[in-house]
PDB file of C-alpha atoms in Angstrom:
ATOM      1  CA  MET A  75     180.718  48.096 190.020  1.00 41.00           C
ATOM      2  CA  ARG A  76     177.313  49.076 188.558  1.00 39.00           C
ATOM      3  CA  ARG A  77     174.118  48.148 190.444  1.00 42.00           C
ATOM      4  CA  GLY A  78     172.947  45.888 187.579  1.00 42.00           C
ATOM      5  CA  ALA A  79     176.288  44.102 187.512  1.00 37.00           C
ATOM      6  CA  VAL A  80     176.148  43.487 191.266  1.00 36.00           C
ATOM      7  CA  ARG A  81     172.599  42.129 190.926  1.00 40.00           C
ATOM      8  CA  SER A  82     173.733  39.764 188.134  1.00 38.00           C
ATOM      9  CA  VAL A  83     176.577  38.430 190.272  1.00 38.00           C
ATOM     10  CA  VAL A  84     174.240  37.885 193.238  1.00 43.00           C
ATOM     11  CA  VAL A  85     171.600  36.154 191.093  1.00 44.00           C
ATOM     12  CA  ALA A  86     174.190  33.930 189.425  1.00 42.00           C
ATOM     13  CA  GLY A  87     175.516  32.973 192.866  1.00 47.00           C
ATOM     14  CA  LEU A  88     172.010  32.124 194.113  1.00 46.00           C
ATOM     15  CA  LEU A  89     171.294  29.986 191.077  1.00 47.00           C
ATOM     16  CA  VAL A  90     174.565  28.108 191.569  1.00 44.00           C
ATOM     17  CA  LEU A  91     173.758  27.706 195.272  1.00 45.00           C
ATOM     18  CA  TYR A  92     170.388  26.147 194.438  1.00 46.00           C
ATOM     19  CA  GLY A  93     171.875  24.061 191.658  1.00 48.00           C
ATOM     20  CA  ALA A  94     169.799  25.856 189.051  1.00 47.00           C
ATOM     21  CA  GLY A  95     170.582  26.210 185.409  1.00 43.00           C
ATOM     22  CA  PRO A  96     168.682  26.852 182.210  1.00 41.00           C
ATOM     23  CA  ALA A  97     165.409  24.938 181.824  1.00 41.00           C
ATOM     24  CA  ASP A  98     166.720  23.106 178.773  1.00 40.00           C
ATOM     25  CA  ALA A  99     170.002  21.948 180.386  1.00 37.00           C
ATOM     26  CA  ARG A 100     169.561  18.244 181.123  1.00 41.00           C
ATOM     27  CA  SER A 101     171.744  16.547 183.727  1.00 45.00           C
ATOM     28  CA  ASP A 102     170.071  13.179 182.970  1.00 54.00           C
ATOM     29  CA  PRO A 103     168.674  12.986 179.438  1.00 51.00           C
ATOM     30  CA  ASP A 104     166.378  10.082 180.437  1.00 62.00           C
ATOM     31  CA  ALA A 105     164.827  11.877 183.448  1.00 81.00           C
ATOM     32  CA  GLU A 106     161.232  12.910 182.870  1.00 91.00           C
ATOM     33  CA  ALA A 107     158.884  14.771 185.173  1.00 93.00           C
ATOM     34  CA  ASP A 108     155.808  16.986 184.948  1.00 94.00           C
ATOM     35  CA  VAL A 109     156.225  20.029 187.200  1.00 95.00           C
ATOM     36  CA  ALA A 110     152.991  21.930 187.925  1.00 96.00           C
ATOM     37  CA  TYR A 111     152.021  24.861 190.138  1.00 97.00           C
ATOM     38  CA  HIS A 112     148.708  25.383 191.903  1.00 96.00           C
ATOM     39  CA  GLY A 113     147.944  28.361 194.090  1.00 98.00           C
ATOM     40  CA  ARG A 114     146.332  31.737 194.665  1.00 98.00           C
ATOM     41  CA  VAL A 115     147.157  35.408 194.182  1.00 98.00           C
ATOM     42  CA  ARG A 116     145.734  38.405 196.063  1.00 98.00           C
ATOM     43  CA  LEU A 117     146.408  42.118 195.618  1.00 98.00           C
ATOM     44  CA  ALA A 118     145.293  44.512 198.348  1.00 98.00           C
ATOM     45  CA  HIS A 119     146.493  48.072 199.082  1.00 96.00           C
ATOM     46  CA  GLY A 120     149.600  47.724 196.910  1.00 93.00           C
ATOM     47  CA  GLN A 121     150.715  44.471 198.520  1.00 97.00           C
ATOM     48  CA  LEU A 122     150.732  41.226 196.539  1.00 98.00           C
ATOM     49  CA  LYS A 123     150.445  37.826 198.186  1.00 98.00           C
ATOM     50  CA  VAL A 124     151.223  34.647 196.231  1.00 98.00           C
ATOM     51  CA  TRP A 125     150.632  31.196 197.728  1.00 98.00           C
ATOM     52  CA  MET A 126     151.609  28.149 195.702  1.00 98.00           C
ATOM     53  CA  VAL A 127     152.376  24.468 195.960  1.00 97.00           C
ATOM     54  CA  PRO A 128     154.631  22.947 193.306  1.00 97.00           C
ATOM     55  CA  ARG A 129     153.702  19.413 192.262  1.00 95.00           C
ATOM     56  CA  ASN A 130     155.323  16.752 190.171  1.00 95.00           C
ATOM     57  CA  GLU A 131     152.743  14.826 188.156  1.00 92.00           C
ATOM     58  CA  GLY A 132     155.384  12.994 186.153  1.00 89.00           C
ATOM     59  CA  PRO A 133     157.019   9.600 186.208  1.00 92.00           C
ATOM     60  CA  GLY A 134     160.359  10.680 187.732  1.00 93.00           C
ATOM     61  CA  ALA A 135     161.396  12.550 190.879  1.00 94.00           C
ATOM     62  CA  VAL A 136     162.929  16.027 190.695  1.00 94.00           C
ATOM     63  CA  PRO A 137     165.607  16.789 193.333  1.00 94.00           C
ATOM     64  CA  ASN A 138     164.887  20.542 193.157  1.00 94.00           C
ATOM     65  CA  ALA A 139     163.492  23.088 190.710  1.00 95.00           C
ATOM     66  CA  THR A 140     163.165  26.857 190.556  1.00 97.00           C
ATOM     67  CA  VAL A 141     159.873  28.674 190.042  1.00 97.00           C
ATOM     68  CA  ARG A 142     159.892  32.242 188.745  1.00 98.00           C
ATOM     69  CA  VAL A 143     157.262  34.875 189.590  1.00 98.00           C
ATOM     70  CA  ARG A 144     157.243  37.893 187.247  1.00 98.00           C
ATOM     71  CA  LEU A 145     155.069  40.947 187.787  1.00 98.00           C
ATOM     72  CA  SER A 146     153.773  43.706 185.535  1.00 98.00           C
ATOM     73  CA  ALA A 147     154.595  46.245 188.291  1.00 98.00           C
ATOM     74  CA  ASP A 148     157.882  47.127 189.988  1.00 98.00           C
ATOM     75  CA  LEU A 149     158.637  45.664 193.396  1.00 98.00           C
ATOM     76  CA  ALA A 150     159.299  48.056 196.262  1.00 97.00           C
ATOM     77  CA  ASP A 151     162.987  48.493 197.089  1.00 95.00           C
ATOM     78  CA  ALA A 152     162.718  46.870 200.525  1.00 92.00           C
ATOM     79  CA  GLN A 153     161.732  43.199 200.224  1.00 91.00           C
ATOM     80  CA  GLU A 154     162.120  40.277 202.560  1.00 88.00           C
ATOM     81  CA  PRO A 155     161.529  37.257 200.331  1.00 86.00           C
ATOM     82  CA  ALA A 156     160.504  33.963 201.911  1.00 92.00           C
ATOM     83  CA  GLY A 157     163.174  31.377 202.707  1.00 94.00           C
ATOM     84  CA  GLY A 158     164.518  29.736 199.565  1.00 96.00           C
ATOM     85  CA  CYS A 159     163.480  32.760 197.484  1.00 97.00           C
ATOM     86  CA  ALA A 160     165.440  35.663 196.055  1.00 97.00           C
ATOM     87  CA  ARG A 161     164.604  38.834 194.199  1.00 96.00           C
ATOM     88  CA  VAL A 162     166.147  38.552 190.739  1.00 95.00           C
ATOM     89  CA  GLY A 163     165.137  41.847 189.171  1.00 95.00           C
ATOM     90  CA  ARG A 164     162.886  44.900 189.385  1.00 97.00           C
ATOM     91  CA  ARG A 165     159.843  42.702 188.812  1.00 98.00           C
ATOM     92  CA  GLU A 166     160.977  39.122 189.471  1.00 98.00           C
ATOM     93  CA  VAL A 167     161.369  36.687 192.341  1.00 98.00           C
ATOM     94  CA  ALA A 168     162.690  33.124 192.059  1.00 98.00           C
ATOM     95  CA  CYS A 169     162.123  30.341 194.606  1.00 98.00           C
ATOM     96  CA  GLU A 170     163.412  26.831 194.972  1.00 96.00           C
ATOM     97  CA  THR A 171     160.644  24.236 195.114  1.00 96.00           C
ATOM     98  CA  GLY A 172     162.466  21.683 197.222  1.00 94.00           C
ATOM     99  CA  ALA A 173     162.403  18.022 196.265  1.00 95.00           C
ATOM    100  CA  LEU A 174     159.453  17.009 194.100  1.00 95.00           C
ATOM    101  CA  PRO A 175     158.860  13.291 194.547  1.00 95.00           C
ATOM    102  CA  ARG A 176     157.219  11.258 191.802  1.00 93.00           C
ATOM    103  CA  HIS A 177     153.499  12.137 191.896  1.00 94.00           C
ATOM    104  CA  GLY A 178     154.112  14.325 194.957  1.00 95.00           C
ATOM    105  CA  ARG A 179     154.223  17.883 196.274  1.00 95.00           C
ATOM    106  CA  GLY A 180     157.025  20.278 197.031  1.00 93.00           C
ATOM    107  CA  ARG A 181     157.147  22.807 199.847  1.00 94.00           C
ATOM    108  CA  HIS A 182     154.457  25.466 200.225  1.00 96.00           C
ATOM    109  CA  ILE A 183     155.728  28.804 198.951  1.00 98.00           C
ATOM    110  CA  VAL A 184     154.228  32.021 200.297  1.00 97.00           C
ATOM    111  CA  LEU A 185     155.407  35.380 198.973  1.00 98.00           C
ATOM    112  CA  LEU A 186     154.322  38.694 200.468  1.00 97.00           C
ATOM    113  CA  LEU A 187     155.576  41.325 198.042  1.00 98.00           C
ATOM    114  CA  GLY A 188     155.424  45.089 198.429  1.00 97.00           C
ATOM    115  CA  LEU A 189     154.992  47.067 195.226  1.00 98.00           C
ATOM    116  CA  ARG A 190     156.693  50.369 194.442  1.00 97.00           C
ATOM    117  CA  GLU A 191     153.365  52.026 193.635  1.00 96.00           C
ATOM    118  CA  ARG A 192     149.753  51.037 194.237  1.00 97.00           C
ATOM    119  CA  PRO A 193     148.528  49.801 190.847  1.00 97.00           C
ATOM    120  CA  ALA A 194     144.871  49.048 190.127  1.00 98.00           C
ATOM    121  CA  GLU A 195     145.915  45.626 188.785  1.00 98.00           C
ATOM    122  CA  VAL A 196     148.974  43.422 188.432  1.00 98.00           C
ATOM    123  CA  ALA A 197     149.602  40.620 185.959  1.00 98.00           C
ATOM    124  CA  VAL A 198     151.440  37.784 187.711  1.00 98.00           C
ATOM    125  CA  ARG A 199     153.350  35.314 185.523  1.00 98.00           C
ATOM    126  CA  ILE A 200     154.449  32.036 187.075  1.00 98.00           C
ATOM    127  CA  ASP A 201     156.747  29.604 185.274  1.00 97.00           C
ATOM    128  CA  THR A 202     159.661  27.245 185.720  1.00 95.00           C
ATOM    129  CA  LEU A 203     163.067  28.896 185.563  1.00 94.00           C
ATOM    130  CA  TRP A 204     164.882  25.565 186.067  1.00 92.00           C
ATOM    131  CA  ASP A 205     163.368  22.100 186.091  1.00 88.00           C
ATOM    132  CA  GLY A 206     165.994  20.134 187.983  1.00 85.00           C
ATOM    133  CA  GLY A 207     167.419  18.674 184.791  1.00 86.00           C
ATOM    134  CA  ALA A 208     164.293  16.661 183.960  1.00 89.00           C
ATOM    135  CA  ALA A 209     162.400  16.745 180.673  1.00 89.00           C
ATOM    136  CA  ASP A 210     158.928  18.266 181.066  1.00 90.00           C
ATOM    137  CA  ARG A 211     156.770  17.669 178.006  1.00 87.00           C
ATOM    138  CA  ASP A 212     153.682  19.392 179.429  1.00 88.00           C
ATOM    139  CA  ARG A 213     154.552  23.066 180.002  1.00 86.00           C
ATOM    140  CA  ALA A 214     150.858  24.077 180.081  1.00 88.00           C
ATOM    141  CA  ASN A 215     150.499  23.274 183.795  1.00 91.00           C
ATOM    142  CA  ASN A 216     153.591  25.163 184.917  1.00 91.00           C
ATOM    143  CA  GLU A 217     153.069  28.414 183.023  1.00 96.00           C
ATOM    144  CA  HIS A 218     150.339  30.653 184.413  1.00 97.00           C
ATOM    145  CA  VAL A 219     149.273  34.274 184.003  1.00 98.00           C
ATOM    146  CA  VAL A 220     146.930  35.679 186.636  1.00 98.00           C
ATOM    147  CA  LEU A 221     145.459  39.175 186.551  1.00 98.00           C
ATOM    148  CA  ALA A 222     144.959  40.380 190.135  1.00 98.00           C
ATOM    149  CA  LEU A 223     142.842  43.480 190.771  1.00 98.00           C
ATOM    150  CA  ASP A 224     143.525  45.648 193.822  1.00 98.00           C
ATOM    151  CA  THR A 225     140.262  44.584 195.484  1.00 97.00           C
ATOM    152  CA  GLY A 226     141.549  42.084 198.035  1.00 98.00           C
ATOM    153  CA  ASP A 227     139.898  39.257 196.079  1.00 98.00           C
ATOM    154  CA  THR A 228     141.757  35.974 195.685  1.00 98.00           C
ATOM    155  CA  TYR A 229     142.437  34.538 192.212  1.00 98.00           C
ATOM    156  CA  ALA A 230     143.307  30.854 191.758  1.00 97.00           C
ATOM    157  CA  PHE A 231     145.647  29.235 189.239  1.00 96.00           C
TER     158      PHE A 231
END
């Protein structure tokens, strides 16, 4: 079996395990939420750190969701993602948010990611891969792009 095919099988299994599906697949057509992410990104010496807290600003609870972190640089081969997170490609990591109560927070997510090379900068894209089956009419607060320079400075989103 090819390496890409194995990765696809593993990713599909993880998404099934976490109950994830496409962002537009609705398990309850009347469910509405407003998933948002707030956090920080730091790049220092070829190592990227992402801290974030998922929030639900909306009227309904979300039993679980999946946040995706995409990078403009390749991840190093050896990665130990945080609990509830999985590498899903050369430049992507996905994490479950945990339950997002109505007007409440999910679990803190901290990713310490090694990069294949030491780039001068990395664009970090954060968005919702799966929204727990709820309708989210305000995508502006759950889609972020942060440019992190390899200076050790922290950038907020």
